[in-house]
Structure formats: structure tokens, C-alpha cells
Coordinates of C-alpha atoms in Angstrom, one line a residue:
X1151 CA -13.0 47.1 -14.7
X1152 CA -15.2 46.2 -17.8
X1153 CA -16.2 42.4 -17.9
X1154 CA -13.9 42.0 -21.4
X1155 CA -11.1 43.7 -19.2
X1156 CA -11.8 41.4 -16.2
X1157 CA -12.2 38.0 -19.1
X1158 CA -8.5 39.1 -20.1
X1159 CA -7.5 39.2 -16.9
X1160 CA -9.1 35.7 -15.7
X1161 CA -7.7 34.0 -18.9
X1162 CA -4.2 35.9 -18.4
X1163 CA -3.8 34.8 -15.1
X1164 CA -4.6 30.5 -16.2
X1165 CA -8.5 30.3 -16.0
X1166 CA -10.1 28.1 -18.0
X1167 CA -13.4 28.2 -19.4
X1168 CA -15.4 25.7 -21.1
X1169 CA -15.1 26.0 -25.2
X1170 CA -17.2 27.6 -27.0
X1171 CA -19.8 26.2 -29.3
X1172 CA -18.5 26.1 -33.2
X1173 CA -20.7 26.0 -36.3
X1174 CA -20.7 21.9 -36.7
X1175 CA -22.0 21.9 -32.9
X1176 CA -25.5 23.8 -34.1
X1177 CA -26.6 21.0 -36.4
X1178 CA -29.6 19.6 -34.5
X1179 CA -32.1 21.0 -32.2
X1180 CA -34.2 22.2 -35.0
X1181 CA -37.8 23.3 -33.6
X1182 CA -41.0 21.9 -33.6
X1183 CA -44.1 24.2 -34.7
X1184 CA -47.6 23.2 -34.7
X1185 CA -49.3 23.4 -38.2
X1186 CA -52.7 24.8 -36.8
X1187 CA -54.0 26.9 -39.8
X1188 CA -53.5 24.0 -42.3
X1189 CA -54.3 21.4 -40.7
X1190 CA -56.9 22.3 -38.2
X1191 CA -56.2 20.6 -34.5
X1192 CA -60.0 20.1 -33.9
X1193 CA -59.8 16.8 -36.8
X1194 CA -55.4 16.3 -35.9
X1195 CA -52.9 17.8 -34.9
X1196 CA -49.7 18.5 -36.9
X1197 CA -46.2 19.4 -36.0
X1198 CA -43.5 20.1 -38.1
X1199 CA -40.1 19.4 -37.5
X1200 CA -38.3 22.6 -39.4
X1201 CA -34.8 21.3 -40.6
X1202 CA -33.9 24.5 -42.6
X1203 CA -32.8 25.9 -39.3
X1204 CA -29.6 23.4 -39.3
X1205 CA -26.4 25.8 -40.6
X1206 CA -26.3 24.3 -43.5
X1207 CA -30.1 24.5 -44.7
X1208 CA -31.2 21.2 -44.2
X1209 CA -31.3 18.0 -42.5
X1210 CA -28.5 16.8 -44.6
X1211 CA -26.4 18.8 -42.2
X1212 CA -27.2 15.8 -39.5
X1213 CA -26.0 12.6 -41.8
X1214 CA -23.2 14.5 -43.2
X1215 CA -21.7 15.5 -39.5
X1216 CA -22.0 12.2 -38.6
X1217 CA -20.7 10.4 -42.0
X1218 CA -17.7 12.7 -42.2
X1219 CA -16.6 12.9 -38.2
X1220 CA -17.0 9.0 -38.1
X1221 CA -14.5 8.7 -41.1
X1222 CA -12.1 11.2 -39.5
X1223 CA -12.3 8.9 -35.8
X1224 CA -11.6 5.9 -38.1
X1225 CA -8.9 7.5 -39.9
X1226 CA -10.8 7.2 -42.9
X1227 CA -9.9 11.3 -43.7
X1228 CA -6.8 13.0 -43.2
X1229 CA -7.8 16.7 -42.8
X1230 CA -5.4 19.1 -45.2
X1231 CA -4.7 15.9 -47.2
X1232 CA -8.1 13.7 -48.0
X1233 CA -11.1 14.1 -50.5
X1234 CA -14.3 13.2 -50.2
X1235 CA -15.9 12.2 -53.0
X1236 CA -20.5 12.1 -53.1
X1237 CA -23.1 11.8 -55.5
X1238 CA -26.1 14.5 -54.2
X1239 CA -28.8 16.6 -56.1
X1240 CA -28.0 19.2 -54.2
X1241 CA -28.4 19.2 -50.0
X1242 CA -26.0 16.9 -49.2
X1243 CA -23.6 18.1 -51.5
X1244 CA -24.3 21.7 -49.7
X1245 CA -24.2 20.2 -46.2
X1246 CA -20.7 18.3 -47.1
X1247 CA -19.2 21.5 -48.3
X1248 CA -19.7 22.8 -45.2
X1249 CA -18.6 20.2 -43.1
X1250 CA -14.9 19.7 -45.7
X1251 CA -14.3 23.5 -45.5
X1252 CA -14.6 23.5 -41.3
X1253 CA -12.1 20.2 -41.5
X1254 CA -9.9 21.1 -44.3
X1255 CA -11.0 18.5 -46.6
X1256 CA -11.3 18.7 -50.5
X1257 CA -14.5 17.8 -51.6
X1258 CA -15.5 16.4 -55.5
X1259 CA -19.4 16.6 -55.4
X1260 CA -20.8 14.9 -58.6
X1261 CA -24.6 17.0 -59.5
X1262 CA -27.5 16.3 -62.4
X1263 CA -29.3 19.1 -64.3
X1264 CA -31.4 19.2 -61.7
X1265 CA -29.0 20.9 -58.8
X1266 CA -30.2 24.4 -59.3
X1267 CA -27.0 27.0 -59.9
X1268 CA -27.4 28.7 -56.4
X1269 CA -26.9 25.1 -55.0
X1270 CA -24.0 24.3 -57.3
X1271 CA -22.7 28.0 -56.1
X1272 CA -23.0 27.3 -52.5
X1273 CA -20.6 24.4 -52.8
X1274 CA -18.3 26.0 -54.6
X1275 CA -18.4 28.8 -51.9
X1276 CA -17.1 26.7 -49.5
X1277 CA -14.2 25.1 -51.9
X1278 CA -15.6 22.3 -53.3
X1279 CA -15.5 21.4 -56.6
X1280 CA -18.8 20.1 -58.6
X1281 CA -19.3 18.1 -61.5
X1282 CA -22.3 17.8 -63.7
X1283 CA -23.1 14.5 -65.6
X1284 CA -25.9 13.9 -68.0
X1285 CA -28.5 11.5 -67.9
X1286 CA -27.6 7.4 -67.9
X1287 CA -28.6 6.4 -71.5
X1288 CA -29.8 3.0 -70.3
X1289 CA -32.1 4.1 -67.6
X1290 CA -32.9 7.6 -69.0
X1291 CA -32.4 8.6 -65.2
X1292 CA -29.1 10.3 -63.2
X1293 CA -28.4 8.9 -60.3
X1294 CA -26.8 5.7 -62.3
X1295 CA -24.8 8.0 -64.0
X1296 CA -23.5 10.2 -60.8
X1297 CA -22.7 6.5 -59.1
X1298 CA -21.2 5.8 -62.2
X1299 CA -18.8 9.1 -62.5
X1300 CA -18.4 8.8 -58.6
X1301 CA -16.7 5.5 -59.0
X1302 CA -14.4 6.8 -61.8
X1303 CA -13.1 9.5 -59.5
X1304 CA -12.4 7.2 -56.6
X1305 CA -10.0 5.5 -59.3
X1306 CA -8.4 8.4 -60.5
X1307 CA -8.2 11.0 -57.3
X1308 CA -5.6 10.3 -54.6
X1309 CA -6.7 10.0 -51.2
X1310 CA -10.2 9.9 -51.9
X1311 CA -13.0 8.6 -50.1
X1312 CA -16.8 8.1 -50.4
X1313 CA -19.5 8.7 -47.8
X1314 CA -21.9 6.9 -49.8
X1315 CA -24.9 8.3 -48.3
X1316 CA -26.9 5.6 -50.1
X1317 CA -25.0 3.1 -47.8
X1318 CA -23.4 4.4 -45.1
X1319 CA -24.9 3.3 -41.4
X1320 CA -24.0 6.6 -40.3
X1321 CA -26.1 8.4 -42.1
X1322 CA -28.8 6.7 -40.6
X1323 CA -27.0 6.7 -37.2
X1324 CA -27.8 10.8 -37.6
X1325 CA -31.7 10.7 -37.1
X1326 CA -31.7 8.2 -33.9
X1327 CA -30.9 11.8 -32.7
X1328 CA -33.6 13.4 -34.7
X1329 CA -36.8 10.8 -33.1
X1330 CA -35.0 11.4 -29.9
X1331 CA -35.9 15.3 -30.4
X1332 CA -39.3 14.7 -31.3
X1333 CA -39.9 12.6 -28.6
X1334 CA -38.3 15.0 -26.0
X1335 CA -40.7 17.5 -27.4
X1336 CA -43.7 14.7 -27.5
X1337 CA -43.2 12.8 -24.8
X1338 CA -44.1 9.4 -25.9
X1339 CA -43.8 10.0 -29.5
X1340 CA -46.4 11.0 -31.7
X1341 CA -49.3 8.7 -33.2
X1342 CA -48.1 9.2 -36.9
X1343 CA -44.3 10.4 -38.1
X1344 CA -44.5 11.5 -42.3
X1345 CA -41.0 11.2 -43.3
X1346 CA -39.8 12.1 -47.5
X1347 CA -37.9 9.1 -48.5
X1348 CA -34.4 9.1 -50.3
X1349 CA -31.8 7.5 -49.4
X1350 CA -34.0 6.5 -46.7
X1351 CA -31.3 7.3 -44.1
X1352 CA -33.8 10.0 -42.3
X1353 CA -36.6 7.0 -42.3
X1354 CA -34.3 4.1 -41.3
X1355 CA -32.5 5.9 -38.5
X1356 CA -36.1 7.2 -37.0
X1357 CA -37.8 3.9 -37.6
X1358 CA -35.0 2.3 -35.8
X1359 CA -35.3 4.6 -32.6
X1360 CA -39.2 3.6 -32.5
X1361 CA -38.9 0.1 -32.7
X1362 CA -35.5 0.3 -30.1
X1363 CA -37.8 2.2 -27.6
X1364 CA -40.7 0.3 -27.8
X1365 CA -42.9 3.2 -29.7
X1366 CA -46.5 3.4 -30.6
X1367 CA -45.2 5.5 -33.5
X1368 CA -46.8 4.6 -37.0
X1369 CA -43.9 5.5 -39.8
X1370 CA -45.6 6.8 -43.2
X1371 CA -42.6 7.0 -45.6
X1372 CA -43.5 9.8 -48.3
X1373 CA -42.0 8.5 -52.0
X1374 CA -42.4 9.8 -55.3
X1375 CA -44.3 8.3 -58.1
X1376 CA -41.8 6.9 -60.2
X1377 CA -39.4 6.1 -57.4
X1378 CA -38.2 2.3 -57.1
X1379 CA -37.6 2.2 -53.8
X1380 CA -40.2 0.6 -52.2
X1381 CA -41.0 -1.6 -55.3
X1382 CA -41.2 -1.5 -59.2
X1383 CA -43.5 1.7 -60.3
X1384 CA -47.1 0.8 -60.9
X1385 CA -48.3 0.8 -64.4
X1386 CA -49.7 4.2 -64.3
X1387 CA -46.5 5.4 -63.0
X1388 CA -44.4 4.7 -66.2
X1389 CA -43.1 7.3 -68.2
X1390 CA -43.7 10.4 -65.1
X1391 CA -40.1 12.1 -64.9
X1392 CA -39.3 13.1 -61.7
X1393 CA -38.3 17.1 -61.9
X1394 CA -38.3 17.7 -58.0
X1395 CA -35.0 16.7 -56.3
X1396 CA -34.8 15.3 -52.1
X1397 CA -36.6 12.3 -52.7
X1398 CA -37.7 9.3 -54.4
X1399 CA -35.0 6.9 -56.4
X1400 CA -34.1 5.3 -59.5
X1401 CA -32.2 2.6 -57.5
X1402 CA -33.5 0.8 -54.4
X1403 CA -31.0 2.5 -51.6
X1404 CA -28.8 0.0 -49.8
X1405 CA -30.0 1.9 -46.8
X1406 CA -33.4 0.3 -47.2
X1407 CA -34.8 -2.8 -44.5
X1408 CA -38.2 -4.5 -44.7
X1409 CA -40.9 -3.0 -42.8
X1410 CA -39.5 0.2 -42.1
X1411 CA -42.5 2.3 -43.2
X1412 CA -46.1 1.1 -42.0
X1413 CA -47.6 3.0 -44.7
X1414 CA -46.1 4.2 -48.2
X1415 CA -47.5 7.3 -49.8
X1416 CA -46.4 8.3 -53.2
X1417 CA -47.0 12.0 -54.6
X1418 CA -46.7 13.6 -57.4
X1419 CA -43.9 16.8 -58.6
X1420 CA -47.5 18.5 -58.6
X1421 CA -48.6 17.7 -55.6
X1422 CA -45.1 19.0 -54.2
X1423 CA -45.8 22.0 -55.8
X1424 CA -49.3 22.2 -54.4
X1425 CA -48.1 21.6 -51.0
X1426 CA -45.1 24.2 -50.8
X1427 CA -47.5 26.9 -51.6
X1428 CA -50.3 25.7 -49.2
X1429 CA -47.5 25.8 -46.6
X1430 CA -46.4 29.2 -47.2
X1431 CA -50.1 31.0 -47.8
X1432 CA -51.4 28.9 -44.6
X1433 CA -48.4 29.3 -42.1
X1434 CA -45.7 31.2 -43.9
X1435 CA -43.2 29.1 -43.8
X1436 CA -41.1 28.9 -46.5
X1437 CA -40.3 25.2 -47.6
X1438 CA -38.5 22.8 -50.0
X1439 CA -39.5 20.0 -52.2
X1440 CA -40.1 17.0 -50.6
X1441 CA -40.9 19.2 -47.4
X1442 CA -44.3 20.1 -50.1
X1443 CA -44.2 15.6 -50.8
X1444 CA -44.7 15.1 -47.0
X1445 CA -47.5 18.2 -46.9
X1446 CA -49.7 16.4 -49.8
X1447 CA -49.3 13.3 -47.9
X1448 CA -50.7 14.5 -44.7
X1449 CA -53.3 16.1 -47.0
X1450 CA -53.8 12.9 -48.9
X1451 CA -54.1 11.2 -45.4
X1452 CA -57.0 13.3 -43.8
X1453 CA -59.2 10.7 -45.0
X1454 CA -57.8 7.9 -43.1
X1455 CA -56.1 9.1 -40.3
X1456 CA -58.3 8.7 -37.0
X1457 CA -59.7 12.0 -35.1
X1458 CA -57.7 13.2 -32.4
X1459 CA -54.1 11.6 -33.9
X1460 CA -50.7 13.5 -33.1
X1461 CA -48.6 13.6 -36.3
X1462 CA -45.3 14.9 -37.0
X1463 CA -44.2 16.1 -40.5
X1464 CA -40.8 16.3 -41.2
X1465 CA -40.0 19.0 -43.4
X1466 CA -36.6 18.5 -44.9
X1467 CA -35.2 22.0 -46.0
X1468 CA -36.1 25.6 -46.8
X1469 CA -37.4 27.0 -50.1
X1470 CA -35.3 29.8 -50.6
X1471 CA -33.2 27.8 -52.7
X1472 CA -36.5 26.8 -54.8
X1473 CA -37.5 30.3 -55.9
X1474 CA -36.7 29.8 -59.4
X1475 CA -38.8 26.3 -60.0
X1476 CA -41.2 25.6 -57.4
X1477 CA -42.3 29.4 -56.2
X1478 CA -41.8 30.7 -60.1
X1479 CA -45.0 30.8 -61.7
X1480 CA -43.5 30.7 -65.2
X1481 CA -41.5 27.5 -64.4
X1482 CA -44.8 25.7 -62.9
X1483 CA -46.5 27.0 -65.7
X1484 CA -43.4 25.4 -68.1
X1485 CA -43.9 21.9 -66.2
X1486 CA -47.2 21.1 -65.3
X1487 CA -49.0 23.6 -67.9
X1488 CA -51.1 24.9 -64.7
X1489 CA -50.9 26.9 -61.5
X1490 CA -51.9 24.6 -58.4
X1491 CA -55.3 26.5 -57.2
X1492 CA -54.8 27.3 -53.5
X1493 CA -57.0 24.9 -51.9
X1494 CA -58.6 25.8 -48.3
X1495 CA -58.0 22.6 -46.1
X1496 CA -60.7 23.9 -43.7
X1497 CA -63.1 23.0 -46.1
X1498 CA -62.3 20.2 -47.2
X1499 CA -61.5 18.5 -44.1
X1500 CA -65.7 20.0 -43.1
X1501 CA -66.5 17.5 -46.6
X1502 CA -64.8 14.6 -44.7
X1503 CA -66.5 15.2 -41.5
X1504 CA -69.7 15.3 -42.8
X1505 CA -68.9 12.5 -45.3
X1506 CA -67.9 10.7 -41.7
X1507 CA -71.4 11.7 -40.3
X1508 CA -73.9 10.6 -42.8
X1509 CA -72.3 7.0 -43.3
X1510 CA -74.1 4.7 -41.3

């Protein structure tokens, strides 16, 4: 008898076996790879925690799980009768598509200019519908103006609800789960963890896991320059448009509690540039956005972090959905009027030794 013919036969005759894993039960367990040729270990070591490899691309895939099956438990959604409604530049919308299709849920997600078409065409691949709104003509920024149109359609749609990823505990509820990871895979935690702030739901919900477990873990949150969320914008800072989505903020995220972050970095849509490509020529992976922020930061940080410190970078999503802005030549070119120059760390972390050496 084949094994299908004897499973038939097991399961005709009232055996039970245990269910099988769905899509929504591989979000998490993303790996862990060491960041060697980068960021030589001989100086520090550096591990990247890959969150393309969740189903839906991205770590949004963790805070949207958790958002959405917490309102379902609450009876917050009705599957086959609810919609959710969310403001997202493009992974959470992506990561709630998924998550509304598997449980039968309409989903309204409200985008900027910015969402590139292959994001807005995943979503509406898995059913939902998505709205583009211009900029808000008071703060010349969108996120107003998606909170704004966001709060219409709760008025006018029945049966909607919103996440509110800028708000929602649950969101940062998700990443307890992600520190927990880390530290499985570090036992003890690592010395430094580079997170890209947004919402600040990734930073919150692993800051909170340190501090609840009694960590040595020092928190550098990675923001852009520009962003308000960790204060007004410096001088300098006024006037730089922000053309790279995932993170940074033109409104302080409700999210957001004092002393989160030990350290705040802000980087530039160049330096996220620079970053992605350093990541692919150096170790060939293939990365998002802010997963380029959190890469200049660490680079930016070679000059203060101590010799022999264990860091973890979380990288945020994939580039694949990038190749038409940040791995297109012509569109870097459009932008920032320059290629970034690939830059060989090696060397200049050898400048900072021997820098190190001759001071007295």
C-alpha cells in the first residue's frame, strides 16, 4: 500500500492528525545572517534579522497578524461582512491584503504618490481596494492627508474598522515576538539592536521585551532627517523631502514612549540609497529602504561603537519591490543628481583603527 493510500485509509477509518500549518502561521521565524563582508567581525559583529522572508515581504506581516486576529477575537471584524480601513505607504497595506483575503475581509487601503504601482498592484491582487490622495496643503506632507481621507471613509463605509497602526498596542504587541527571536538566536541579547523607526511599533514592542527581561540591549532607533518623531527637525533639516517610504514621520506616532531608543540616528534618502547597494555588492542580499537607513546607521556608528560589540540590524523588507527607484540608476540619478560611489567598508573601518591607535 502507497503511504497516500495508507493516509486515506487512516483518515477514512477516524484518525486524526494534527493540522497543518496555513500561510498566516509562517509569519515569523525569519533568519538571522551574519553581515561578515560589510562589516568585518574582527572591529563588530553584525547580524541581520531578514524580514523579507515573512509571506508577505516584510515585517509588516507580524503587526498586521496580530492587529487584525486581535480585532476578529474582540469581535471587532466580522469575516464575509467587515472592512478594514489603513493608511500605509505601501508594506502594511501589502501585509493587510494578505491577511483580509485569508479572512474574508474587505480592505480600503488609503496610499501617497510614493506607493510604487507593483505595491498598489499587490493589494489589489489580493482584493483590496486602494486609494491615492495627494499631498496635505498645510503641511506639504501625506500622511495628514491619508489620516485625513481614512477618517472620511470610516464615516461613509459600513462596517468599517481601523487598525490604526500608528496607535494600535498590537502592533507593537507583534515584535515582543521578534526580540524574543533574536534572543533565542543570541542568547542574552545582543550589545546593540538598529531598528528603522515609523510608526515605531517594531522599536516600542522590542524595547519593551528588553526592559521586561532585564536586557543589556542598547536600542539605536534609525529615523530620517526630516521626520518629527523624536523631535522638531533641526535647522538644517528644513526643506529635505523625504522620497524613501518605511520610515521616518510627519506626525509624532501615538505609538511613541520616552526613552525608548538609547540612541537616535537620522539618515538621509541618500544614505538609504548608499546603503542598499553596499548590502547587495558586499553580501548580496537584496534589501528595502529603510533596511539601507539601518545599514548607513551601523556605518555611521563604526566610529563610536566599542571593539568586540554584538549588533543586530533589523532589515525591514526586500528590494525587489524597489527596482524601479532605489536599484534604477536613472531614478538615483533624477533625485540626488549622483550615483552613490561604492564605498569599501574594510577600508575605512582600517582609517578608524588607526585613527584609534595614534590618539594618545
Amino acid at each position: 500500500m502507497t503511504v497516500l493510500a495508507s493516509n486515506r485509509a487512516a483518515l477514512a477509518h477516524g484518525a486524526t492528525r494534527s493540522r497543518d500549518p496555513d500561510i498566516v502561521a509562517t509569519i515569523g521565524g525569519t533568519p538571522l545572517v551574519a553581515l561578515d563582508r560589510l562589516f568585518p567581525p574582527a572591529r563588530f559583529q553584525v547580524y541581520a534579522k531578514c524580514e523579507r522572508f515573512n509571506p508577505g515581504g516584510s515585517i509588516k506581516d507580524r503587526a498586521a497578524k496580530s492587529m487584525i486576529e486581535h480585532a476578529i477575537k474582540a469581535g471587532k471584524l466580522v469575516p464575509g461582512v467587515s472592512t478594514v480601513v489603513e493608511s500605509s505607504s505601501g508594506n502594511l497595506g501589502i501585509a493587510l491584503a494578505q491577511l483580509c483575503n485569508f479572512y474574508r475581509l474587505n480592505l480600503i487601503c488609503v496610499v501617497d504618490p510614493r506607493t510604487t504601482a507593483q505595491n498598489a498592484a499587490i493589494m489589489r491582487a489580493y482584493g483590496a481596494k486602494v486609494e491615492v490622495v495627494d499631498r496635505d496643503p498645510a503641511t506639504g506632507e501625506y500622511l495628514p492627508a491619508r489620516l485625513e481621507r481614512v477618517r472620511s471613509l470610516l464615516e461613509s463605509v459600513p462596517d468599517a474598522y481601523w487598525p490604526n497602526q500608528y496607535a494600535n498596542e498590537y502592533n507593537a504587541r507583534a515584535h515582543h515576538h521578534t526580540m524574543r527571536e533574536i534572543c533565542e538566536a543570541l542568547p542574552g541579547g545582543p550589545d546593540y539592536l538598529f531598528v528603522a523607526a515609523g510608526t515605531t511599533g517594531t522599536l516600542r514592542g522590542c524595547a519593551e521585551y528588553i526592559r521586561d527581561n532585564d536586557l543589556a540591549t542598547r536600542v539605536v532607533a534609525v529615523d530620517a532627517v526630516g521626520s518629527v518623531i523624536f523631535g522638531p527637525p533641526e535647522p538644517w533639516e528644513r526643506g529635505h523631502r523625504r522620497t524613501i517610504p518605511g520610515h521616518g514621520a510627519a506626525v509624532v506616532p501615538p505609538l511613541l514612549r520616552p526613552g525608548l531608543a538609547d540612541r537616535v540616528v537620522k539618515v538621509t534618502d541618500f544614505d538609504c540609497v548608499r546603503g542598499c547597494r553596499q548590502l547587495l555588492a558586499q553580501e548580496s542580499i537584496l534589501a528595502g529602504g529603510s533596511s539601507g537607513a539601518v545599514i548607513a546607521a551601523l556605518q555611521g556608528a563604526a566610529s563610536w561603537l566599542e571593539a568586540g560589540a554584538t549588533c543586530v540590524a533589523v532589515l525591514p523588507d526586500g528590494g525587489d519591490r524597489y527596482l524601479d527607484t532605489i536599484y534604477s540608476d536613472a531614478w538615483v540619478e533624477t533625485n540626488f543628481q549622483e550615483i552613490p560611489p561604492f564605498q569599501d567598508l574594510d577600508q575605512d573601518l582600517d582609517q578608524d583603527l588607526d585613527q584609534e591607535r595614534s590618539e594618545p
